[in-house]
Tab-separated table of C-alpha atoms and ligand atoms in Angstrom:
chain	number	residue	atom	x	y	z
A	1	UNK	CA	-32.482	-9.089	-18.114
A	2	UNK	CA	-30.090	-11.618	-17.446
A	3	UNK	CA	-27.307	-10.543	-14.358
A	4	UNK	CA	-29.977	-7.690	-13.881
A	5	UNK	CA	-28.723	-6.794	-10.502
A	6	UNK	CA	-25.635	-4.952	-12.274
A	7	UNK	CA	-27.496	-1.985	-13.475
A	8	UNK	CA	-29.422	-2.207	-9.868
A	9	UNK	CA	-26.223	-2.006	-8.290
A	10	UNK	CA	-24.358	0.855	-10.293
A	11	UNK	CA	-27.883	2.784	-10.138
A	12	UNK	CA	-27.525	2.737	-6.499
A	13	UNK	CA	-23.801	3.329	-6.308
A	14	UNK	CA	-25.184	7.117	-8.502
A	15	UNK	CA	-27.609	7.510	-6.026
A	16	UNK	CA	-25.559	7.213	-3.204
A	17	UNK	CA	-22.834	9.514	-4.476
A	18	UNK	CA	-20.233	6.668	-4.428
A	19	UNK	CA	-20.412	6.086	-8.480
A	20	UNK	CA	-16.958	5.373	-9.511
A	21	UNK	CA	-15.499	6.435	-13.523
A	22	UNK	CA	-12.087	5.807	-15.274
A	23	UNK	CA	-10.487	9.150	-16.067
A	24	UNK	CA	-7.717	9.063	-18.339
A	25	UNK	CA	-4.235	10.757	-18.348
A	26	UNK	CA	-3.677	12.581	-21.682
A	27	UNK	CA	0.180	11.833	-22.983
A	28	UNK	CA	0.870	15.057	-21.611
A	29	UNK	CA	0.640	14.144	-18.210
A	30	UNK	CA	4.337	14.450	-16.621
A	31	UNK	CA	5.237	13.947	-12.837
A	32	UNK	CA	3.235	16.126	-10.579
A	33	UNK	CA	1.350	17.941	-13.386
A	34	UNK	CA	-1.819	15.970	-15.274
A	35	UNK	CA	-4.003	16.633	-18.069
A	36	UNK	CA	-7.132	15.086	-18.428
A	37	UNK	CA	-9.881	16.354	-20.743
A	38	UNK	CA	-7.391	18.793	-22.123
A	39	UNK	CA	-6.855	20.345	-18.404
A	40	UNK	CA	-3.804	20.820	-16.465
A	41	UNK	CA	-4.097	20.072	-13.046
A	42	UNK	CA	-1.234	19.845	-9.595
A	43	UNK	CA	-1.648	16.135	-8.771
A	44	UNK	CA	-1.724	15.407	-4.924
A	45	UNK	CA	-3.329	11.950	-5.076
A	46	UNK	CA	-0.719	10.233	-7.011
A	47	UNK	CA	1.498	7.549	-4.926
A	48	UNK	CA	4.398	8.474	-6.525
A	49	UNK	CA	5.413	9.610	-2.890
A	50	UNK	CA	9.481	9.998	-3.975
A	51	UNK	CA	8.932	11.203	-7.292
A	52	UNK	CA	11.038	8.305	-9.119
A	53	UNK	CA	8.413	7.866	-11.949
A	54	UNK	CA	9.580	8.370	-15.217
A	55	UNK	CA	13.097	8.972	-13.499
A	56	UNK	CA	15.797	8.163	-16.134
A	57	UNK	CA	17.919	5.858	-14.352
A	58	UNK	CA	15.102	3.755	-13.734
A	59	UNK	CA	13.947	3.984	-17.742
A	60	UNK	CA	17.728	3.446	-18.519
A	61	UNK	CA	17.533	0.299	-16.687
A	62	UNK	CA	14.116	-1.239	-18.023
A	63	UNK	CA	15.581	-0.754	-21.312
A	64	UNK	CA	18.719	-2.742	-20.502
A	65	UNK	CA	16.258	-5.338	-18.881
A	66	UNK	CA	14.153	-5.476	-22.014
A	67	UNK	CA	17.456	-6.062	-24.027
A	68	UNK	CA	18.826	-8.715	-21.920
A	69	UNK	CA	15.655	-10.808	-21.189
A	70	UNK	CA	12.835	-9.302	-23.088
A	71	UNK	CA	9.365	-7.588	-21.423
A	72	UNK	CA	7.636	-11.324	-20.705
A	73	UNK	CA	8.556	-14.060	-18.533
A	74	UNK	CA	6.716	-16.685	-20.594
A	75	UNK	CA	5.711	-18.890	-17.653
A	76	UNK	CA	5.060	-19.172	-13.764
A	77	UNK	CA	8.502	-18.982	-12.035
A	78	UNK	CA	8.628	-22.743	-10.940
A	79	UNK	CA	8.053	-23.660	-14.952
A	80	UNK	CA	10.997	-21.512	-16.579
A	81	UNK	CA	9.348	-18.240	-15.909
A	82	UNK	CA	12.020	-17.374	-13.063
A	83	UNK	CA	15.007	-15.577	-14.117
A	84	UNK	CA	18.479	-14.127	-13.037
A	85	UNK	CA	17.114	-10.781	-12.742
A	86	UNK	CA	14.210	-11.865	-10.646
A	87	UNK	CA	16.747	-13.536	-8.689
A	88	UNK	CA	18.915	-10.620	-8.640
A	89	UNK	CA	16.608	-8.690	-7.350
A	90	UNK	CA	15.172	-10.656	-4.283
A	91	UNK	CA	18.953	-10.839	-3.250
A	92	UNK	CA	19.252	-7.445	-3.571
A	93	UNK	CA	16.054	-6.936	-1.187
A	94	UNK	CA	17.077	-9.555	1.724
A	95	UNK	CA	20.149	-7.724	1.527
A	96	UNK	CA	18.025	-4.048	1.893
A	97	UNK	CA	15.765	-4.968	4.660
A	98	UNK	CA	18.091	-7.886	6.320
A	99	UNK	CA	16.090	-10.856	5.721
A	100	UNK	CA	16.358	-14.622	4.434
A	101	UNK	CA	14.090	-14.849	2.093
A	102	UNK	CA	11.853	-12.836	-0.614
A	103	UNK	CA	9.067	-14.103	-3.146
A	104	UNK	CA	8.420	-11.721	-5.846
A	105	UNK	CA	4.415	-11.399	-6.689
A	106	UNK	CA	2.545	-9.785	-9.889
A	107	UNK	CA	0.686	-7.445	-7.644
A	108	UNK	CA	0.840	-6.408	-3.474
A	109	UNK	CA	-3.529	-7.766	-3.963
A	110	UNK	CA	-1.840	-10.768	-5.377
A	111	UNK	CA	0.530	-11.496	-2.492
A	112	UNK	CA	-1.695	-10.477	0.202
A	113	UNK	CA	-4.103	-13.148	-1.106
A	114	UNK	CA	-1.291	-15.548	-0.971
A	115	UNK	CA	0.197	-15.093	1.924
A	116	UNK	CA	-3.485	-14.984	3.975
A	117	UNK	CA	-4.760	-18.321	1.738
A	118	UNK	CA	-1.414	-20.765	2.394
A	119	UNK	CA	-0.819	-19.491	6.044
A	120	UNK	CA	-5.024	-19.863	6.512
A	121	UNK	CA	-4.932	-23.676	6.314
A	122	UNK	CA	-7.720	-24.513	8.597
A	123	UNK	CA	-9.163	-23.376	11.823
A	124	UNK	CA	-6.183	-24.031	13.558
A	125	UNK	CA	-4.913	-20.742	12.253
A	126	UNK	CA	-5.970	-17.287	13.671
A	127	UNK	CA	-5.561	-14.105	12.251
A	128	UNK	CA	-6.067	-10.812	14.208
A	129	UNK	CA	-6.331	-8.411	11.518
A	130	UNK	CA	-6.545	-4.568	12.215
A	131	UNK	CA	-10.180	-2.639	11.533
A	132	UNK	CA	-8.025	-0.539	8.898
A	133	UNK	CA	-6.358	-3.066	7.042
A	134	UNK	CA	-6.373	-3.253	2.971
A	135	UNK	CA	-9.346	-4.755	1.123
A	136	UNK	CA	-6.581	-7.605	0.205
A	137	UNK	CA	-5.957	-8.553	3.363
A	138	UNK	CA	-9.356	-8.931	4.243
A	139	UNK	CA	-10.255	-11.033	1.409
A	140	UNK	CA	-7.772	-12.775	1.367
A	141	UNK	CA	-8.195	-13.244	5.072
A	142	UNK	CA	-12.118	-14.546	5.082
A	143	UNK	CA	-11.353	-16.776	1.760
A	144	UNK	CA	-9.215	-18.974	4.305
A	145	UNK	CA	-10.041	-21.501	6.750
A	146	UNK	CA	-8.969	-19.821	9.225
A	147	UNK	CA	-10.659	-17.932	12.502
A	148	UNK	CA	-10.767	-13.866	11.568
A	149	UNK	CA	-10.777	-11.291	14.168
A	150	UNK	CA	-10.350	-7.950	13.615
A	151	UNK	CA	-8.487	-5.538	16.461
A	152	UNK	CA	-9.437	-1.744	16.854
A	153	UNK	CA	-7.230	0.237	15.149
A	154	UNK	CA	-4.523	0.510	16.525
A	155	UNK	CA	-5.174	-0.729	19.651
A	156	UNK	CA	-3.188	-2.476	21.352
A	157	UNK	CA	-5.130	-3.321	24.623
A	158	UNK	CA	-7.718	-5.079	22.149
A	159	UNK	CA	-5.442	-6.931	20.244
A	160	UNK	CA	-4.041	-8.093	23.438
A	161	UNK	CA	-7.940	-9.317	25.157
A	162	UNK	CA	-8.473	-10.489	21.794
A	163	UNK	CA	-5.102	-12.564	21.378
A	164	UNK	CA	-5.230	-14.092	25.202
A	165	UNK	CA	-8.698	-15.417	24.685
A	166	UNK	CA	-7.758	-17.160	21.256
A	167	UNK	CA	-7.444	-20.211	23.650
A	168	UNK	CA	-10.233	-20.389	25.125
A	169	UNK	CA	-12.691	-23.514	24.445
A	170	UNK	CA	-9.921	-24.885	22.306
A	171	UNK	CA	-8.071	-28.492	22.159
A	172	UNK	CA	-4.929	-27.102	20.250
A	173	UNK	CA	-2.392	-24.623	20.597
A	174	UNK	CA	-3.635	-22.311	17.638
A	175	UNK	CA	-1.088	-20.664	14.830
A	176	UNK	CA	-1.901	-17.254	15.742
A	177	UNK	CA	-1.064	-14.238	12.926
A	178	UNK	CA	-1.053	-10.340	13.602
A	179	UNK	CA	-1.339	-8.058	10.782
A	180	UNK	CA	-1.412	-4.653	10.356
A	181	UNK	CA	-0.126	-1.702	7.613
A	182	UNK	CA	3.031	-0.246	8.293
A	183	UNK	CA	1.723	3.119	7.124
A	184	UNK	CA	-2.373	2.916	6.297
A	185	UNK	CA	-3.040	3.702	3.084
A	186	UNK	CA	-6.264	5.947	3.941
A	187	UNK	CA	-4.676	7.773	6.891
A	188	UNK	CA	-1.433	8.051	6.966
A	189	UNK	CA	-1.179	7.176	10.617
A	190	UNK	CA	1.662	4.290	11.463
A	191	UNK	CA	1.150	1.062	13.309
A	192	UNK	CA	2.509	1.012	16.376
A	193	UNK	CA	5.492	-1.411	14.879
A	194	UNK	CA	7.698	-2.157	18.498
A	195	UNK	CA	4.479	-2.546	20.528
A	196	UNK	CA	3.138	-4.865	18.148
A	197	UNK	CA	6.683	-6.587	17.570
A	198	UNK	CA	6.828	-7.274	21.077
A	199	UNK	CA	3.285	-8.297	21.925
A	200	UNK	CA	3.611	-11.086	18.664
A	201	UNK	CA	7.072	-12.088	20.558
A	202	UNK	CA	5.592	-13.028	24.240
A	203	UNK	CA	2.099	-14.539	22.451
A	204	UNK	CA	4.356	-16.492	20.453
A	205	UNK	CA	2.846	-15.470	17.059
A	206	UNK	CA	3.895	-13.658	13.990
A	207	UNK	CA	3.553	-10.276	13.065
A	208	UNK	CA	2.369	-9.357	9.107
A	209	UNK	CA	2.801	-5.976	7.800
A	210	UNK	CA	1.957	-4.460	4.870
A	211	UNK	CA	4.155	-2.037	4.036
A	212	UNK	CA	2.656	-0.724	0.788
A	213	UNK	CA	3.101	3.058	1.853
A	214	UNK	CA	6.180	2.493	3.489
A	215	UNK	CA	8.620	0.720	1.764
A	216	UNK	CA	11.004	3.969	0.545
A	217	UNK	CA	9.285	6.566	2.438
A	218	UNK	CA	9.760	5.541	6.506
A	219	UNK	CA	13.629	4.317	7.653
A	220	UNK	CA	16.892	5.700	6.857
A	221	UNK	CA	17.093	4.063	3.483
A	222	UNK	CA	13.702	3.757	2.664
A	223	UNK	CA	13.528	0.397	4.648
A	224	UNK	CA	10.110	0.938	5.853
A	225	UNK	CA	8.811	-0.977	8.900
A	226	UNK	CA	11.668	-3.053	9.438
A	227	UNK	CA	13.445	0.210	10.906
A	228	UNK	CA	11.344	-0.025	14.169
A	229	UNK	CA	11.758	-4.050	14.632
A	230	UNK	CA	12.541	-7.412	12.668
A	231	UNK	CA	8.805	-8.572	10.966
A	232	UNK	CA	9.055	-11.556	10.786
A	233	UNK	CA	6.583	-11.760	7.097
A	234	UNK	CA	6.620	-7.994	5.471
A	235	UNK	CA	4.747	-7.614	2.472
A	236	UNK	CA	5.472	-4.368	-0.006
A	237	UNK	CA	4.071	-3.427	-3.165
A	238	UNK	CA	6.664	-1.919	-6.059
A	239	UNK	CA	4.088	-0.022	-7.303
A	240	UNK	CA	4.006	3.297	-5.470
A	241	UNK	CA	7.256	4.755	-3.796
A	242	UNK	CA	9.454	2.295	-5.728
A	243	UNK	CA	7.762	3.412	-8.938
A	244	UNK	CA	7.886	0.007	-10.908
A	245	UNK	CA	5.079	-2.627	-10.465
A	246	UNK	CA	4.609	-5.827	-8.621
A	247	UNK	CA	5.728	-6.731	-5.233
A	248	UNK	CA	7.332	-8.777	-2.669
A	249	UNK	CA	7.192	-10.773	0.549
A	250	UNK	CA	9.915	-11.594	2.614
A	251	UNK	CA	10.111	-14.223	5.453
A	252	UNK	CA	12.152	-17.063	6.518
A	253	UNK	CA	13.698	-19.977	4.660
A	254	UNK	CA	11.007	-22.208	5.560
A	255	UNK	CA	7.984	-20.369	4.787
A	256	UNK	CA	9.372	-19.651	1.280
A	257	UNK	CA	9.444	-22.621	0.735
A	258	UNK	CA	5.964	-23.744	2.154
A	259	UNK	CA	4.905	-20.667	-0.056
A	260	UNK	CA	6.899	-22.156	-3.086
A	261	UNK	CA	4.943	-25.476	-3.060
A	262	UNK	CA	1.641	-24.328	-2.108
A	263	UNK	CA	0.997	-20.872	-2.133
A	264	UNK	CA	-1.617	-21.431	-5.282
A	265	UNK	CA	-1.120	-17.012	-6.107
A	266	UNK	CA	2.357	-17.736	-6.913
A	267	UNK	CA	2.512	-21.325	-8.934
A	268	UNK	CA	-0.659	-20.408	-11.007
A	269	UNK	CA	0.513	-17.260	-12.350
A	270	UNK	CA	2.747	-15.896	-14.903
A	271	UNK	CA	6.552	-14.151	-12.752
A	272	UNK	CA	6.158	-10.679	-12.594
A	273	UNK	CA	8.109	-8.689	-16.087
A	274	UNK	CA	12.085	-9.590	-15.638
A	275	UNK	CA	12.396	-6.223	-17.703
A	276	UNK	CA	10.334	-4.556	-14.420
A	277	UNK	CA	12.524	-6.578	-12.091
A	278	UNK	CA	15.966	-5.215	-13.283
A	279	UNK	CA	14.631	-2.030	-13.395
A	280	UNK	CA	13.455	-1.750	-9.637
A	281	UNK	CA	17.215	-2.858	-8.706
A	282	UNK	CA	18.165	0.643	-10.170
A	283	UNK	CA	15.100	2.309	-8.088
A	284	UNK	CA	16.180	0.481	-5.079
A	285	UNK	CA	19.577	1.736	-5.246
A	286	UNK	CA	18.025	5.172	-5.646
A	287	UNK	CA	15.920	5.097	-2.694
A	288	UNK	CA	18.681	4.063	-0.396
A	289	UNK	CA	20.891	6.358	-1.917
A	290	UNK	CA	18.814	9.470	-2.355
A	291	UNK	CA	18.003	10.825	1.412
A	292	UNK	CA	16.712	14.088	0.261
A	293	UNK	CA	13.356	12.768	-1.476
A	294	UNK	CA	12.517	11.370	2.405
A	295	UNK	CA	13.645	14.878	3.671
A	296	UNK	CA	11.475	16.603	1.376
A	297	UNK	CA	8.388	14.545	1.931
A	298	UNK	CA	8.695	15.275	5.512
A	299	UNK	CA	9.272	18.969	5.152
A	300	UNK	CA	6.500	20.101	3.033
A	301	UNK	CA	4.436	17.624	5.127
A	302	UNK	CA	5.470	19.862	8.244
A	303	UNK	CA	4.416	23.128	5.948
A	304	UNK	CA	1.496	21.536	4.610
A	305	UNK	CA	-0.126	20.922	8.244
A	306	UNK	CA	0.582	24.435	9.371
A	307	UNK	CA	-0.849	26.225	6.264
A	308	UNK	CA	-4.170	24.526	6.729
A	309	UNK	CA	-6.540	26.494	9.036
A	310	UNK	CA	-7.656	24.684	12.710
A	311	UNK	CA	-11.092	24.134	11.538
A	312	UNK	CA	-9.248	21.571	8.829
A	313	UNK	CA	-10.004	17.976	10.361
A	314	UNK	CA	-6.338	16.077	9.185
A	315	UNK	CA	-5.300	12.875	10.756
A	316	UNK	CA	-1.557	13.412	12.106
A	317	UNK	CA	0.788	11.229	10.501
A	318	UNK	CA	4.549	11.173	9.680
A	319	UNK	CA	4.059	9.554	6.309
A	320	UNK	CA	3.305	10.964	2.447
A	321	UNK	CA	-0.053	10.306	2.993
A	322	UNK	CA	-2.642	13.423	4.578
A	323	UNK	CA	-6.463	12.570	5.124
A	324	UNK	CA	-8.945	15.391	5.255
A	325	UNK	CA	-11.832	14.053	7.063
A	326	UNK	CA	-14.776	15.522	5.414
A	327	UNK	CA	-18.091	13.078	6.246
A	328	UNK	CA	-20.189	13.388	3.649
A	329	UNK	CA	-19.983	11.861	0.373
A	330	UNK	CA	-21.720	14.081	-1.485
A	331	UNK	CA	-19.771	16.978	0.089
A	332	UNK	CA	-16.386	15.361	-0.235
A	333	UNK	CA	-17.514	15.301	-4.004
A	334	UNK	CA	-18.241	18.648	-3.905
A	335	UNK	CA	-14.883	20.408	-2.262
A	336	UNK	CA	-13.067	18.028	-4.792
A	337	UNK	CA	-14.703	19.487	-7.671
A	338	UNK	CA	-13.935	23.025	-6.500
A	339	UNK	CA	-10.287	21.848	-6.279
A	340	UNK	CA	-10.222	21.036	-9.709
A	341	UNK	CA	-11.640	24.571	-10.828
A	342	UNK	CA	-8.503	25.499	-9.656
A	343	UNK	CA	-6.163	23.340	-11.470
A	344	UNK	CA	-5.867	20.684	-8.467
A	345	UNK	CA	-6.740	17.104	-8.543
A	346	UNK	CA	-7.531	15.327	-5.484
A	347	UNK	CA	-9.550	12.653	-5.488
A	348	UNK	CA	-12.456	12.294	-3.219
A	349	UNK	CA	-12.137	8.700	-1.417
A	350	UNK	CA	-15.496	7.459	-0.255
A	351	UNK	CA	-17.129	4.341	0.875
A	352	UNK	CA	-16.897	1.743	1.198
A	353	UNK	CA	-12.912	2.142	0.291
A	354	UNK	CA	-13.208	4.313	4.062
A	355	UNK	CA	-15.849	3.531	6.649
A	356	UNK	CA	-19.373	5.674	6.463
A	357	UNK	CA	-19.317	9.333	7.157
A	358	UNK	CA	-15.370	9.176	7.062
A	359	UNK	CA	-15.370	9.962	3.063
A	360	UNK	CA	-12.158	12.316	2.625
A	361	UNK	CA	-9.605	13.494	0.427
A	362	UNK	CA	-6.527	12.314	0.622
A	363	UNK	CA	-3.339	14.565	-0.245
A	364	UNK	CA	-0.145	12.708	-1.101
A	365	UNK	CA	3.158	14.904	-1.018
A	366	UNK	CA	5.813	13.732	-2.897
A	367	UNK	CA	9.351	14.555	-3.707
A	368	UNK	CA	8.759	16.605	-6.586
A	369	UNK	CA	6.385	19.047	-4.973
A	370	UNK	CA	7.840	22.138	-4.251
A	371	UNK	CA	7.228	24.903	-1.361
A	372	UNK	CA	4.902	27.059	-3.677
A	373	UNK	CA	2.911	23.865	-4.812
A	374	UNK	CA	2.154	23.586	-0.899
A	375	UNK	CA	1.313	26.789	-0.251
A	376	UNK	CA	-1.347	26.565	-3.016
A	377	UNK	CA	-2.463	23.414	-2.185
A	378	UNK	CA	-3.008	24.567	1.614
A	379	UNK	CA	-4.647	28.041	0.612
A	380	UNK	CA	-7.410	26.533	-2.345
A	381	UNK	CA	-8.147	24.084	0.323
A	382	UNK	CA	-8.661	26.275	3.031
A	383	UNK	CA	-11.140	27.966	1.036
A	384	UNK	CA	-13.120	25.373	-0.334
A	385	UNK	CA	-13.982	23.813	2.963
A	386	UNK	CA	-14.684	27.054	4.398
B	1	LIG	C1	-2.129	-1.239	1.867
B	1	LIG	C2	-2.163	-1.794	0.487
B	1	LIG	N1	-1.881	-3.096	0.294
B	1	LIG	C3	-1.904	-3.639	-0.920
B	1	LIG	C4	-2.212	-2.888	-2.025
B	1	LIG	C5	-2.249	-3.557	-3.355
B	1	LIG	O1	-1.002	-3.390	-4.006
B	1	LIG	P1	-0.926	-3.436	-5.579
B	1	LIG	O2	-1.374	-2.109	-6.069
B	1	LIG	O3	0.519	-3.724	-5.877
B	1	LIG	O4	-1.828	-4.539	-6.016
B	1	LIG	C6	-2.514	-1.517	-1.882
B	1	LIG	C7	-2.870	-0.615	-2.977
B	1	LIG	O5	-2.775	-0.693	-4.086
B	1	LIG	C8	-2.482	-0.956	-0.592
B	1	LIG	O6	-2.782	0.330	-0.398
């Protein structure tokens, strides 16, 4: 058979309990609750994290958007694809998060890509990427030419051997990138944001931070990592806490425009839906405005963790995001398949999306979780793992 190592490959992926299906939300399927298969379930893997989905501010604004400029924006942005509401809303970010400069991309995978493939040059470049970071970084990371090195989580003493040998051997002074997630996506945990701030400041290179599950959920309006310092590139995707789709970089004048005239993600592709980008100017003035979806988060985060019984491996965070470490793939499978006998879906994440023996479930609380959703939540799990 021609291609034959496909059915090889999703043979073993069965064997190896890592097999991977589409399931399908019925039209039924409204904020927090799903149906799928006829089946109601309390979703906790959604990243809906403020609860804005569906909210009818945002809807009231697509619809204007579709009115004014239609859903498509016919062409890349530098053909005639760019318009005022794309514009409108970039201002209204750099204004948000205090920066110069914003690039709006058709997905955060997109503008990771992007941002790695124009700033990775040649081997002049080096890019000291975090063991946690996003699949998109990575990729788009080791499709550059530049060198890759990848820092223990979190670890700052690593980064910091690994950054003051990047000399070493060389003839040139090399362009030297950190990157990190603000909040990571399969833990919850934050980057240490000053420390690494600090440490990009006195090596003289930039700091990079994704801030896909922080933008709305970490800073007093939702701001995510620029709270803690000023990055100087932050990346954030639209589609989670902002509850639109796409997503954006900011930087400085001068890298837009490097990333304007040769960032090949952003000329070679159709703008992002001006319909989507008026509507996210409504979310954004909801998630500075709104304080209470960031309070709640962070309160039935606080009940969720002391619900759960001691022997219940979580990794602490401050963030939406809650990882029970379980190991095993087959057993992650397992306690989320008991979950869903009793009306809860949670997704069991396995490799290689998390590192071997790590395979977990991650909760997400949102905004429109209550106290008695929590308390369920905390008791089935309780006894499934027990
Ligand atoms: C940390 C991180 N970066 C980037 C992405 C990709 O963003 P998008 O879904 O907008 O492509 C994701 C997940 O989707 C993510 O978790």
């Amino acid at each position: 058979m021609t291609f034959d190592f496909i059915r090889h490959d999703v043979n073993e992926q069965k064997a190896k309990s890592r097999y991977r299906q589409l399931v399908c939300n019925s039209v039924a399927s409204q904020g927090k609750q799903i149906v799928i298969n006829g089946k109601s379930y309390l979703n906790f893997s959604s990243n809906d994290y403020l609860g804005l989905n569906n909210h009818f501010e945002i809807n009231k604004a697509m619809q204007e958007g579709v009115d004014k400029f239609g859903v498509c924006a016919s062409s890349s942005s530098l053909v005639t694809g760019y318009h005022y509401a794309h514009q409108a809303l970039e201002d209204d970010i750099c204004q948000w998060l205090n920066k110069p400069k914003c690039l709006l991309f058709s997905s955060g995978f997109a503008a990771n890509l992007a941002l790695f493939q124009a700033l990775g040059k040649n081997e002049q470049s080096h890019f000291y990427l975090d063991k946690l970071s996003h699949a998109s970084m990575i990729d788009g990371a080791y499709h550059s030419k530049a060198k890759v090195k990848r820092f223990n989580h979190n670890n700052i003493e690593h980064l910091t051997k690994l950054l003051s040998n990047s000399g070493e051997n060389a003839t040139y002074s090399p362009n030297k990138l950190i990157a990190s997630e603000g909040v990571f996506s399969m833990d919850g945990c934050q980057a240490k944001v000053s420390e690494l701030a600090q440490l990009a400041k006195s090596e003289q290179a930039w700091l990079y931070l994704d801030d896909a599950h922080s933008i709305g959920v970490i800073g007093d309006e939702g701001q995510g990592s620029n709270t803690f310092a000023d990055i100087d590139i932050t990346m954030a995707t639209l589609g989670k806490a902002m509850a639109t789709s796409g997503a954006f970089l900011t930087c400085s004048e001068e890298l837009h425009e490097y990333l304007v005239n040769f960032s090949r993600h952003y000329i070679y592709s159709t703008a992002i839906s001006p319909a989507i980008a008026w509507a996210t100017r409504k979310s954004i003035e909801l998630v500075k405005r709104e304080h209470w979806r960031r309070e709640k988060v962070t309160e039935l985060s606080a009940l969720f963790s002391e619900l759960l019984d001691p022997e219940v491996e979580l990794v602490a965070t401050t963030s939406s995001i809650h990882a029970i470490i379980i190991g095993d793939e087959k057993k992650a499978l397992l306690v989320s398949d008991k979950l869903k006998e009793q009306g809860i879906w949670l997704t069991a994440i396995r490799p290689p999306t998390v590192a071997v023996n790590s395979s977990r479930l991650r909760v997400t609380i949102c905004a429109h979780h209550n106290t008695n959703d929590i308390k369920y939540l905390a008791e089935s799990i309780n006894k499934a793992i027990a």
